[in-house]
PDB file of C-alpha atoms in Angstrom:
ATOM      1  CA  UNK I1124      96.572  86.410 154.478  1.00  0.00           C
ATOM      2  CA  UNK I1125      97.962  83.856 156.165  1.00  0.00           C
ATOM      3  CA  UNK I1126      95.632  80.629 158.345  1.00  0.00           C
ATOM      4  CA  UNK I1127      96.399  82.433 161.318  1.00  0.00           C
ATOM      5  CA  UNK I1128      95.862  86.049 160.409  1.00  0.00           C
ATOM      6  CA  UNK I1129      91.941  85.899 160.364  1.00  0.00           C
ATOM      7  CA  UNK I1130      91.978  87.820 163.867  1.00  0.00           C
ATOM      8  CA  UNK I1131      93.205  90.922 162.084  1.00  0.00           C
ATOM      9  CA  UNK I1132      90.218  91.252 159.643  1.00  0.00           C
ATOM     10  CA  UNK I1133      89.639  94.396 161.135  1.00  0.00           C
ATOM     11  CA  UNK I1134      86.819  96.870 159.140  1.00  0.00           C
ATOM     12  CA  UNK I1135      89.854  99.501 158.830  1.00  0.00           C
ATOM     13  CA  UNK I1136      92.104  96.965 157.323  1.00  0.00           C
ATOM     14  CA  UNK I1137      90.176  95.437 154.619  1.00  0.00           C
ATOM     15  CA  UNK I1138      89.078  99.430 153.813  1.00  0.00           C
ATOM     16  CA  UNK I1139      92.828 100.252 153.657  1.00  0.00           C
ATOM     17  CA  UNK I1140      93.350  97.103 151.610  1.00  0.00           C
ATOM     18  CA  UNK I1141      90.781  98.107 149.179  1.00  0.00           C
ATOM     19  CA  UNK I1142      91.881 101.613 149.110  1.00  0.00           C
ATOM     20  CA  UNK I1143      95.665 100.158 148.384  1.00  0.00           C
ATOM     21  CA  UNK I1144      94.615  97.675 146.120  1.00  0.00           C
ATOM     22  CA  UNK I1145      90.725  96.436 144.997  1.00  0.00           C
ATOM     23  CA  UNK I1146      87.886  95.129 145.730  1.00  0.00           C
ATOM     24  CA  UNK I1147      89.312  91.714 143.972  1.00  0.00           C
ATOM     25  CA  UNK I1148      92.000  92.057 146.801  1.00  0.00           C
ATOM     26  CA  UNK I1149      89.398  92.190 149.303  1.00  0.00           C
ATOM     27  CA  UNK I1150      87.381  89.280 148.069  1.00  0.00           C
ATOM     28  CA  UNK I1151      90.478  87.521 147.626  1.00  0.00           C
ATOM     29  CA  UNK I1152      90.837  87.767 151.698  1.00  0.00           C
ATOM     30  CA  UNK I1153      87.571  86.582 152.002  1.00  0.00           C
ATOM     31  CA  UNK I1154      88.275  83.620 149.992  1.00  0.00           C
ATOM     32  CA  UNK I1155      91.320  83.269 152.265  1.00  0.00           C
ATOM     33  CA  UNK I1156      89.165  83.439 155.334  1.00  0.00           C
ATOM     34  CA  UNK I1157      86.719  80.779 154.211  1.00  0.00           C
ATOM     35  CA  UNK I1158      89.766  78.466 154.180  1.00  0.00           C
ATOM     36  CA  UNK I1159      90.919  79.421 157.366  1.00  0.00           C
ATOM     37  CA  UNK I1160      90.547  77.345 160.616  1.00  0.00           C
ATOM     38  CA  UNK I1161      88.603  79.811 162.308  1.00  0.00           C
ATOM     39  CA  UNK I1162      86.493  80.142 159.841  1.00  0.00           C
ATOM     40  CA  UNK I1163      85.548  76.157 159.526  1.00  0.00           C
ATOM     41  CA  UNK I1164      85.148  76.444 163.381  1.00  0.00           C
ATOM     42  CA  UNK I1165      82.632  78.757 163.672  1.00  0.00           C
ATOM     43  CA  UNK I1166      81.208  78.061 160.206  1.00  0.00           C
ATOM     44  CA  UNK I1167      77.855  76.333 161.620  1.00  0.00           C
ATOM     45  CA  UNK I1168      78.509  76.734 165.145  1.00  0.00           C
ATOM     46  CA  UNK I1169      76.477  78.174 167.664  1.00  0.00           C
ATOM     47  CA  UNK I1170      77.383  81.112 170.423  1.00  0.00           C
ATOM     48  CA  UNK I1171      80.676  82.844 170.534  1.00  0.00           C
ATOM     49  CA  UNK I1172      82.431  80.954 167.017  1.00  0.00           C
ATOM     50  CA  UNK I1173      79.261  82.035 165.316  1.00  0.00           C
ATOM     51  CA  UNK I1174      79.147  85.334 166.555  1.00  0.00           C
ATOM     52  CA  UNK I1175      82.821  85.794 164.943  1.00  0.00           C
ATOM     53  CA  UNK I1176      81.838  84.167 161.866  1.00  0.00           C
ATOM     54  CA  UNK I1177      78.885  86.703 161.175  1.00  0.00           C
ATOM     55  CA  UNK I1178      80.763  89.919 162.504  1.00  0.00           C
ATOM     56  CA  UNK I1179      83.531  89.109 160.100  1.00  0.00           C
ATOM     57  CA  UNK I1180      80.997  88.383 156.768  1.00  0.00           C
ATOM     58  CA  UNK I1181      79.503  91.711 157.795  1.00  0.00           C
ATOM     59  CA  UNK I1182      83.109  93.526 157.756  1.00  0.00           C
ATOM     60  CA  UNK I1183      83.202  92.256 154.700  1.00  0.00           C
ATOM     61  CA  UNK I1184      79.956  93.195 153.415  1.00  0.00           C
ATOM     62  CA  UNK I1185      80.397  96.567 154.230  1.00  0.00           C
ATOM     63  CA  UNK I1186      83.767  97.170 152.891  1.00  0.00           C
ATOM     64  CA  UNK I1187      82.584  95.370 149.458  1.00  0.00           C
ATOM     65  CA  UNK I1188      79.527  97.633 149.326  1.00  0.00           C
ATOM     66  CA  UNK I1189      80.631 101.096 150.286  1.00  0.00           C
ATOM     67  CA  UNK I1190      83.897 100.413 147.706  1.00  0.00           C
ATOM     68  CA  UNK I1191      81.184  99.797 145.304  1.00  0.00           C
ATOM     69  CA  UNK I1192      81.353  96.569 144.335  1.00  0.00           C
ATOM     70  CA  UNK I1193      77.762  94.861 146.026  1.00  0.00           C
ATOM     71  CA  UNK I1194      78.437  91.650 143.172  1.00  0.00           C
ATOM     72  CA  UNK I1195      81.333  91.059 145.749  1.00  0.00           C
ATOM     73  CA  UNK I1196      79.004  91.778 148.945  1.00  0.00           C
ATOM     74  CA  UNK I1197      76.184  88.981 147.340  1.00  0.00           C
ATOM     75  CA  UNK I1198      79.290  86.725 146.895  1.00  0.00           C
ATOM     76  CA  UNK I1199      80.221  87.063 150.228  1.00  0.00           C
ATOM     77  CA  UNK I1200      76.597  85.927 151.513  1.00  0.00           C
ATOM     78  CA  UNK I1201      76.026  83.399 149.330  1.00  0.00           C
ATOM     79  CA  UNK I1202      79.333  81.684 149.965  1.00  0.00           C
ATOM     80  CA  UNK I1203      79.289  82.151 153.665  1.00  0.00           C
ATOM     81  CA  UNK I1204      75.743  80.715 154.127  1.00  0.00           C
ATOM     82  CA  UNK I1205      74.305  83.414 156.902  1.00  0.00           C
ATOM     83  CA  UNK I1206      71.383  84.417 156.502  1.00  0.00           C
ATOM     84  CA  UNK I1207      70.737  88.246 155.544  1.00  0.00           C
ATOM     85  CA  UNK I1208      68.326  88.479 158.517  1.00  0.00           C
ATOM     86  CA  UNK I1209      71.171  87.848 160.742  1.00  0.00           C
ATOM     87  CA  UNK I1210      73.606  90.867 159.250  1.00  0.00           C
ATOM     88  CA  UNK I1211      73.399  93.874 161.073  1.00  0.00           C
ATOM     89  CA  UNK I1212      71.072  96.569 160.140  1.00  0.00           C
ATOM     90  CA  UNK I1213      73.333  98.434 158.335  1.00  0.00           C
ATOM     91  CA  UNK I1214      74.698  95.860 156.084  1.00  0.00           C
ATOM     92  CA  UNK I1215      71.581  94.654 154.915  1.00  0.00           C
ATOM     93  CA  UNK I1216      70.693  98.397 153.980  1.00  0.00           C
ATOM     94  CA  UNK I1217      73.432  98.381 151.857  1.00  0.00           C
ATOM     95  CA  UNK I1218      72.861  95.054 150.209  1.00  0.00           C
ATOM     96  CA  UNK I1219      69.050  96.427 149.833  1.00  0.00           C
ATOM     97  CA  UNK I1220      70.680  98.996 147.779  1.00  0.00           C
ATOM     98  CA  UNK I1221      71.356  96.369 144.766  1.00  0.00           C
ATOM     99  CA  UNK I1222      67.873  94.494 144.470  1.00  0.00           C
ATOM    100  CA  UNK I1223      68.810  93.534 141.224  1.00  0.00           C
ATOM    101  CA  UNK I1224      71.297  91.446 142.332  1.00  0.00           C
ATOM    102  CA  UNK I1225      69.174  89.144 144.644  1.00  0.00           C
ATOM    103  CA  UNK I1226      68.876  85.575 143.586  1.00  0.00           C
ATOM    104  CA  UNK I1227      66.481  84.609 145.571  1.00  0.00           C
ATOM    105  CA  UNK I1228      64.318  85.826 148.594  1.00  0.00           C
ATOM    106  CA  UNK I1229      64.785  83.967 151.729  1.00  0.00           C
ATOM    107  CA  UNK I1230      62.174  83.614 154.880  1.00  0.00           C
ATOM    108  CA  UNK I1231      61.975  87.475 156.178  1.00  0.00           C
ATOM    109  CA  UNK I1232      63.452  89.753 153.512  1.00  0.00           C
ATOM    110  CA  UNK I1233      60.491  90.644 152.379  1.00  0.00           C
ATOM    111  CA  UNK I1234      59.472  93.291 154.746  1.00  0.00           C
ATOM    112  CA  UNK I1235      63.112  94.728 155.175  1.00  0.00           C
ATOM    113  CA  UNK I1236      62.966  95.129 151.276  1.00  0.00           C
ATOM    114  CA  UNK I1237      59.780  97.127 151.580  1.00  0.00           C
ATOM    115  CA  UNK I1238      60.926  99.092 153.962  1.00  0.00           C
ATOM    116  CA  UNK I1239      64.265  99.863 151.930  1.00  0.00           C
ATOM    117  CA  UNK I1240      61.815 100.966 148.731  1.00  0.00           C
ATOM    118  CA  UNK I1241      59.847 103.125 151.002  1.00  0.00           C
ATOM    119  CA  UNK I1242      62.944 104.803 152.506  1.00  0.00           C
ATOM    120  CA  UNK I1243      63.390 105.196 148.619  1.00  0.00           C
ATOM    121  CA  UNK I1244      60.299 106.571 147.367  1.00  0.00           C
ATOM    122  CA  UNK I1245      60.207 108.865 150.197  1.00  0.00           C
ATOM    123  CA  UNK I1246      63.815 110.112 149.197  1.00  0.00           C
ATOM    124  CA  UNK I1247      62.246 110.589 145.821  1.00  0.00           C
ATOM    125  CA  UNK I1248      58.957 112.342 146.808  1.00  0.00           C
ATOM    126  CA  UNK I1249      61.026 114.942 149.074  1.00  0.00           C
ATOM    127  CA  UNK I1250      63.325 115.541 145.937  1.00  0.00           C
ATOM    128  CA  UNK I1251      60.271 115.925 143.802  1.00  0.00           C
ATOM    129  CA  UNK I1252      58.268 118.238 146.107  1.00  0.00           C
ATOM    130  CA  UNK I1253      55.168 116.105 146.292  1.00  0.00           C
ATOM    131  CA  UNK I1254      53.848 113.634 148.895  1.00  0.00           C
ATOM    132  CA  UNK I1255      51.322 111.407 149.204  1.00  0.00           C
ATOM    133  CA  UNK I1256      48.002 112.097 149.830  1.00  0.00           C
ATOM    134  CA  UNK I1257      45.105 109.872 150.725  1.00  0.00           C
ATOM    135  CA  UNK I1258      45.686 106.159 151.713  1.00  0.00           C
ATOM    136  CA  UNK I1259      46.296 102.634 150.210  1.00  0.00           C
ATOM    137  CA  UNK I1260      45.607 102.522 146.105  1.00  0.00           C
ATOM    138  CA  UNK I1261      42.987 105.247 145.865  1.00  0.00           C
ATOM    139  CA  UNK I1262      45.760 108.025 147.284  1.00  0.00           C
ATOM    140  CA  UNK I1263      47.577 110.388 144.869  1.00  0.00           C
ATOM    141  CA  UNK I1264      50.953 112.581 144.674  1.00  0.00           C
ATOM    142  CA  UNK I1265      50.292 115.969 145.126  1.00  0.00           C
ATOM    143  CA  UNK I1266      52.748 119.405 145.250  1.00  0.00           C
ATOM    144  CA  UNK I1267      53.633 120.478 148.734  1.00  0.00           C
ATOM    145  CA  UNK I1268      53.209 123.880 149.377  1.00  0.00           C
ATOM    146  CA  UNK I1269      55.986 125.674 150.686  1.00  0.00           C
ATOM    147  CA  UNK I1270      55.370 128.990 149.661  1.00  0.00           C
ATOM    148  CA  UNK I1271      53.701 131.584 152.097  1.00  0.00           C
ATOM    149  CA  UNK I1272      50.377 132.357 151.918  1.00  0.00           C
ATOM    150  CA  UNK I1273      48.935 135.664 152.998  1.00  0.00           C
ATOM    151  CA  UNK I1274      47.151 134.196 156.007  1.00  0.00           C
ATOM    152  CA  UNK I1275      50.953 133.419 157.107  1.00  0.00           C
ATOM    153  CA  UNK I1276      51.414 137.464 157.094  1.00  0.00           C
ATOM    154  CA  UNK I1277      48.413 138.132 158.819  1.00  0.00           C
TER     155      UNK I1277
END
């Protein structure tokens, strides 16, 4: 990618250039893009030139994450400096997806990453047939009924 190319980092190209190539490819446009001019233009600013800056990270982000490769995606954050609270919604999902790769909890994650593990354990409890019953620490898992009962023929 060339200094003046940075308008083209569409979502559909960096997929097709991942698709084509790799994720390496991919991050290797990224570390193209940090050098660019726009890039050091917006990189700090306020309004407009930051809006571009954090649309583009996010492009990134998601093409990183859904090709698998979330090492790439926490890369991509760390080197661009945004903050996670200021990715969209669905980005940060998918970076939620890879706790383990976290390095450190900033201002404001916290509740997005307990909402993530809840989306998770009720993903879990549905699979499992049980929910939770009760409230706070003194609740328990119990089966869900989904069988009829003879007062449902009645």
């Amino acid at each position: 990618m060339s200094g003046s190319r940075p308008a083209g980092l569409t979502y559909d190209y960096l997929f097709i250039l991942q698709k084509l190539s790799s994720t390496q490819t991919v991050f290797n446009e990224w570390l193209s893009f940090r050098e660019s001019q726009l890039w050091r233009e917006s990189s700090g600013a306020t309004g407009e030139k930051a809006t571009t800056s954090k649309v583009v990270v996010d492009i990134f982000i998601q093409v990183l994450v859904e090709s698998g490769d979330a090492a790439k995606a926490w890369k991509v954050i760390e080197e661009s400096g945004i903050k996670l609270s200021e990715l969209s919604t669905t980005s940060l999902s998918a970076l939620l997806d890879y706790p383990e790769l976290i390095r450190g909890l900033e201002d404001g994650l916290n509740e997005p990453l307990l909402q993530k593990y809840e989306e998770h354990l009720r993903r879990i409890e549905e699979a499992m047939g049980v929910h939770w019953c009760g409230g706070g620490e003194n609740g328990y898992h119990a089966l869900q009924s989904h069988l009829a009962t003879e007062d449902d023929y009645l």
